[in-house]
Amino acid sequence: MTAVLAALVGRARVVLLDFDGPVCGVFARHPASAVAVRLRQLLLSQAAPLPPGIRHEPDPLAVLRFTATLGRPAVVRLVDEALTRAEVTAARTAAPTPYGREAIVAAHRTGRRVAVVSNNSAACVRAYLSAHGLTSYVHPVVGRPEGAPGRMKPDPYPVLAALRELDAEPADCVLVGDSATDVEAAHAAGVVAIGYANKPGKRARLAKADAVIDSMAELVAAFGVD
């Protein structure tokens, strides 16, 4: 554990966690690419044109983002609802992140409040937390705004929504996430960002984070819990 990480975590009273990555691998056994295929099929059924960049896009969240460019709110809601159903199904077999649970419990045990701010649906997050006995440790759960993919991270909307519900100041918070969009959203909201480099090459993509960890075990140690 670095001195920088210890200092950042030491003064934090609120821990905001991204979901897919720091908490679990949502699509570990329910491939995201297959979900993206189904969302494209749904778009085609609504006579929506698919540009080249979307025809083979493996990320269902990217497909959802694309729907915001269509100017058809009903289609956006249709795709968002379909993705939510797929995410809730995937949550049943999601792979827990090593030390993800321990980090949540350690934060709670040391008097910190824990919230999830995710581009996944709130229903998906709650399904996972419930299945793993974590519901009582995490509040609030802020998922992507329904029918408004443009307000997903890197937009700071989810982070700011959590701060409002917690009545917390940005200076009292840290956000732990595994993508550059998490870092951007945190900084846009005035919150410290801790990057979780859970895959090769991620450290470079998380270079703008205030600190970077390779394992959630480092976060547990920073909370002062063995």
Tab-separated table of C-alpha atoms in Angstrom:
chain	number	residue	atom	x	y	z
A	1	MET	CA	0.000	0.000	0.000
A	2	THR	CA	1.378	3.388	-0.962
A	3	ALA	CA	1.423	6.393	1.343
A	4	VAL	CA	-0.723	8.257	-1.192
A	5	LEU	CA	-3.428	5.592	-1.119
A	6	ALA	CA	-3.356	5.451	2.681
A	7	ALA	CA	-3.765	9.224	2.910
A	8	LEU	CA	-6.620	9.366	0.400
A	9	VAL	CA	-8.551	6.514	1.982
A	10	GLY	CA	-7.731	7.589	5.520
A	11	ARG	CA	-9.645	10.845	5.234
A	12	ALA	CA	-12.583	9.434	3.259
A	13	ARG	CA	-15.873	9.041	5.101
A	14	VAL	CA	-17.754	7.853	2.020
A	15	VAL	CA	-16.637	5.166	-0.432
A	16	LEU	CA	-18.304	5.145	-3.839
A	17	LEU	CA	-17.793	1.944	-5.803
A	18	ASP	CA	-18.275	1.266	-9.439
A	19	PHE	CA	-20.047	-2.084	-9.729
A	20	ASP	CA	-18.775	-4.102	-12.700
A	21	GLY	CA	-15.117	-4.496	-11.767
A	22	PRO	CA	-14.590	-3.491	-8.124
A	23	VAL	CA	-17.569	-5.507	-6.844
A	24	CYS	CA	-18.016	-8.296	-9.397
A	25	GLY	CA	-17.693	-9.339	-13.010
A	26	VAL	CA	-21.306	-8.937	-14.109
A	27	PHE	CA	-21.035	-10.777	-17.414
A	28	ALA	CA	-18.502	-13.414	-16.337
A	29	ARG	CA	-20.825	-16.296	-17.262
A	30	HIS	CA	-23.364	-14.447	-19.387
A	31	PRO	CA	-21.300	-12.927	-22.222
A	32	ALA	CA	-21.741	-9.206	-22.751
A	33	SER	CA	-21.151	-9.677	-26.474
A	34	ALA	CA	-24.225	-11.922	-26.718
A	35	VAL	CA	-26.290	-9.264	-24.951
A	36	ALA	CA	-24.999	-6.663	-27.412
A	37	VAL	CA	-26.135	-8.891	-30.301
A	38	ARG	CA	-29.651	-9.072	-28.860
A	39	LEU	CA	-29.792	-5.318	-28.420
A	40	ARG	CA	-28.768	-4.790	-32.041
A	41	GLN	CA	-31.458	-7.216	-33.149
A	42	LEU	CA	-33.962	-5.189	-31.155
A	43	LEU	CA	-32.772	-1.996	-32.836
A	44	LEU	CA	-33.120	-3.579	-36.261
A	45	SER	CA	-36.664	-4.661	-35.379
A	46	GLN	CA	-37.386	-0.970	-34.769
A	47	ALA	CA	-35.925	-0.014	-38.183
A	48	ALA	CA	-32.982	1.746	-36.555
A	49	PRO	CA	-29.947	2.130	-38.826
A	50	LEU	CA	-26.743	0.642	-37.396
A	51	PRO	CA	-23.509	2.444	-38.301
A	52	PRO	CA	-20.383	0.346	-38.926
A	53	GLY	CA	-18.985	1.053	-35.467
A	54	ILE	CA	-22.036	-0.443	-33.779
A	55	ARG	CA	-22.594	-3.518	-35.982
A	56	HIS	CA	-19.860	-5.482	-34.211
A	57	GLU	CA	-19.720	-3.607	-30.885
A	58	PRO	CA	-19.277	-6.152	-28.044
A	59	ASP	CA	-20.228	-3.760	-25.241
A	60	PRO	CA	-23.999	-3.576	-24.617
A	61	LEU	CA	-23.572	-0.258	-22.810
A	62	ALA	CA	-22.018	1.200	-25.963
A	63	VAL	CA	-24.998	-0.045	-27.958
A	64	LEU	CA	-27.296	1.632	-25.447
A	65	ARG	CA	-25.312	4.872	-25.690
A	66	PHE	CA	-25.785	4.768	-29.448
A	67	THR	CA	-29.566	4.713	-29.061
A	68	ALA	CA	-29.397	8.210	-27.561
A	69	THR	CA	-28.285	9.519	-30.964
A	70	LEU	CA	-31.432	8.259	-32.702
A	71	GLY	CA	-33.786	10.912	-31.400
A	72	ARG	CA	-36.345	8.225	-30.548
A	73	PRO	CA	-37.006	8.137	-26.781
A	74	ALA	CA	-39.347	5.145	-27.035
A	75	VAL	CA	-36.592	3.077	-28.666
A	76	VAL	CA	-34.096	4.189	-26.016
A	77	ARG	CA	-36.448	2.977	-23.286
A	78	LEU	CA	-37.060	-0.302	-25.117
A	79	VAL	CA	-33.335	-1.037	-25.405
A	80	ASP	CA	-32.643	0.115	-21.848
A	81	GLU	CA	-35.345	-2.198	-20.475
A	82	ALA	CA	-34.008	-5.127	-22.504
A	83	LEU	CA	-30.496	-4.485	-21.207
A	84	THR	CA	-31.768	-4.277	-17.630
A	85	ARG	CA	-33.445	-7.680	-17.965
A	86	ALA	CA	-30.210	-9.162	-19.328
A	87	GLU	CA	-28.164	-7.581	-16.529
A	88	VAL	CA	-30.456	-8.949	-13.820
A	89	THR	CA	-30.103	-12.400	-15.374
A	90	ALA	CA	-26.326	-11.994	-15.540
A	91	ALA	CA	-26.207	-10.881	-11.887
A	92	ARG	CA	-27.339	-14.363	-10.840
A	93	THR	CA	-24.058	-15.841	-12.064
A	94	ALA	CA	-21.783	-12.803	-11.703
A	95	ALA	CA	-18.277	-13.587	-10.456
A	96	PRO	CA	-17.408	-11.858	-7.167
A	97	THR	CA	-14.281	-9.733	-7.420
A	98	PRO	CA	-11.515	-10.994	-5.120
A	99	TYR	CA	-11.642	-8.906	-1.933
A	100	GLY	CA	-14.585	-6.906	-3.267
A	101	ARG	CA	-16.862	-8.114	-0.497
A	102	GLU	CA	-14.113	-7.671	2.072
A	103	ALA	CA	-13.605	-4.055	0.949
A	104	ILE	CA	-17.303	-3.278	1.385
A	105	VAL	CA	-17.426	-4.881	4.833
A	106	ALA	CA	-14.157	-3.243	5.913
A	107	ALA	CA	-15.401	0.196	4.907
A	108	HIS	CA	-18.584	-0.396	6.863
A	109	ARG	CA	-16.738	-1.713	9.929
A	110	THR	CA	-14.535	1.394	10.027
A	111	GLY	CA	-17.522	3.736	10.064
A	112	ARG	CA	-17.548	4.685	6.414
A	113	ARG	CA	-20.638	4.783	4.244
A	114	VAL	CA	-20.583	2.730	1.053
A	115	ALA	CA	-22.543	3.453	-2.109
A	116	VAL	CA	-22.532	2.021	-5.620
A	117	VAL	CA	-22.514	4.333	-8.642
A	118	SER	CA	-22.819	2.280	-11.792
A	119	ASN	CA	-23.583	2.410	-15.488
A	120	ASN	CA	-25.357	-0.892	-14.952
A	121	SER	CA	-28.977	-0.772	-13.892
A	122	ALA	CA	-29.843	-0.332	-10.234
A	123	ALA	CA	-31.960	-3.497	-10.496
A	124	CYS	CA	-28.879	-5.477	-11.530
A	125	VAL	CA	-26.788	-4.096	-8.673
A	126	ARG	CA	-29.496	-4.757	-6.095
A	127	ALA	CA	-29.993	-8.302	-7.362
A	128	TYR	CA	-26.300	-9.047	-6.858
A	129	LEU	CA	-26.081	-7.375	-3.452
A	130	SER	CA	-29.148	-9.267	-2.252
A	131	ALA	CA	-27.835	-12.630	-3.487
A	132	HIS	CA	-24.527	-12.069	-1.692
A	133	GLY	CA	-25.823	-10.694	1.601
A	134	LEU	CA	-24.473	-7.190	1.009
A	135	THR	CA	-27.655	-5.128	0.836
A	136	SER	CA	-27.362	-3.817	4.396
A	137	TYR	CA	-23.825	-2.559	3.766
A	138	VAL	CA	-24.519	-0.460	0.673
A	139	HIS	CA	-26.732	2.609	0.352
A	140	PRO	CA	-27.563	4.196	-1.944
A	141	VAL	CA	-27.383	2.238	-5.161
A	142	VAL	CA	-27.294	4.643	-8.084
A	143	GLY	CA	-27.588	2.909	-11.430
A	144	ARG	CA	-27.777	4.465	-14.865
A	145	PRO	CA	-30.657	6.927	-15.270
A	146	GLU	CA	-33.517	5.051	-16.951
A	147	GLY	CA	-33.948	6.040	-20.565
A	148	ALA	CA	-31.123	8.587	-20.386
A	149	PRO	CA	-27.875	6.880	-21.445
A	150	GLY	CA	-26.239	10.254	-22.047
A	151	ARG	CA	-26.138	10.732	-18.268
A	152	MET	CA	-24.100	7.615	-17.610
A	153	LYS	CA	-20.497	8.063	-16.483
A	154	PRO	CA	-18.332	9.906	-17.534
A	155	ASP	CA	-21.178	12.327	-16.871
A	156	PRO	CA	-20.952	13.080	-13.122
A	157	TYR	CA	-24.727	12.676	-12.683
A	158	PRO	CA	-24.571	9.280	-10.858
A	159	VAL	CA	-21.825	10.498	-8.523
A	160	LEU	CA	-23.622	13.731	-7.714
A	161	ALA	CA	-26.881	11.840	-7.164
A	162	ALA	CA	-25.152	9.627	-4.580
A	163	LEU	CA	-23.633	12.630	-2.826
A	164	ARG	CA	-27.023	14.309	-2.598
A	165	GLU	CA	-28.630	11.212	-1.113
A	166	LEU	CA	-25.800	10.826	1.387
A	167	ASP	CA	-25.686	14.563	2.135
A	168	ALA	CA	-21.928	14.268	1.651
A	169	GLU	CA	-19.310	16.737	0.480
A	170	PRO	CA	-17.057	15.727	-2.439
A	171	ALA	CA	-13.959	16.233	-0.283
A	172	ASP	CA	-15.165	13.495	2.080
A	173	CYS	CA	-15.454	10.869	-0.667
A	174	VAL	CA	-13.398	8.549	-2.816
A	175	LEU	CA	-14.610	6.687	-5.878
A	176	VAL	CA	-13.117	3.332	-6.838
A	177	GLY	CA	-13.540	2.353	-10.471
A	178	ASP	CA	-11.841	0.337	-13.176
A	179	SER	CA	-12.358	2.617	-16.177
A	180	ALA	CA	-11.328	6.057	-17.375
A	181	THR	CA	-14.999	7.078	-17.342
A	182	ASP	CA	-15.081	6.446	-13.582
A	183	VAL	CA	-12.090	8.726	-13.115
A	184	GLU	CA	-13.622	11.420	-15.313
A	185	ALA	CA	-16.950	11.282	-13.488
A	186	ALA	CA	-15.277	11.434	-10.073
A	187	HIS	CA	-13.116	14.409	-10.964
A	188	ALA	CA	-16.007	16.235	-12.607
A	189	ALA	CA	-17.866	15.896	-9.300
A	190	GLY	CA	-14.822	17.000	-7.280
A	191	VAL	CA	-14.250	13.511	-5.841
A	192	VAL	CA	-10.931	11.672	-5.473
A	193	ALA	CA	-10.606	8.771	-7.924
A	194	ILE	CA	-8.883	5.474	-7.140
A	195	GLY	CA	-8.326	3.356	-10.222
A	196	TYR	CA	-8.702	-0.407	-10.009
A	197	ALA	CA	-6.323	-1.883	-12.596
A	198	ASN	CA	-7.767	-5.386	-12.703
A	199	LYS	CA	-6.454	-6.241	-16.170
A	200	PRO	CA	-3.164	-5.805	-18.050
A	201	GLY	CA	-2.835	-2.368	-19.620
A	202	LYS	CA	-5.352	-0.707	-17.333
A	203	ARG	CA	-2.786	1.228	-15.336
A	204	ALA	CA	-2.052	3.335	-18.412
A	205	ARG	CA	-5.760	3.979	-19.021
A	206	LEU	CA	-6.190	4.970	-15.374
A	207	ALA	CA	-3.211	7.321	-15.358
A	208	LYS	CA	-5.358	10.317	-14.390
A	209	ALA	CA	-6.606	8.646	-11.198
A	210	ASP	CA	-5.308	9.995	-7.909
A	211	ALA	CA	-4.070	6.513	-6.981
A	212	VAL	CA	-4.173	3.089	-8.668
A	213	ILE	CA	-4.528	-0.330	-7.066
A	214	ASP	CA	-4.092	-3.756	-8.642
A	215	SER	CA	-6.163	-5.634	-6.057
A	216	MET	CA	-9.108	-4.716	-3.869
A	217	ALA	CA	-7.032	-6.218	-1.043
A	218	GLU	CA	-5.016	-2.993	-1.124
A	219	LEU	CA	-8.193	-1.077	-0.353
A	220	VAL	CA	-8.989	-3.392	2.566
A	221	ALA	CA	-5.505	-2.741	3.960
A	222	ALA	CA	-5.945	1.004	3.503
A	223	PHE	CA	-9.069	0.850	5.688
A	224	GLY	CA	-6.873	-0.527	8.457
A	225	VAL	CA	-8.568	-3.908	8.594
A	226	ASP	CA	-6.486	-7.101	8.502
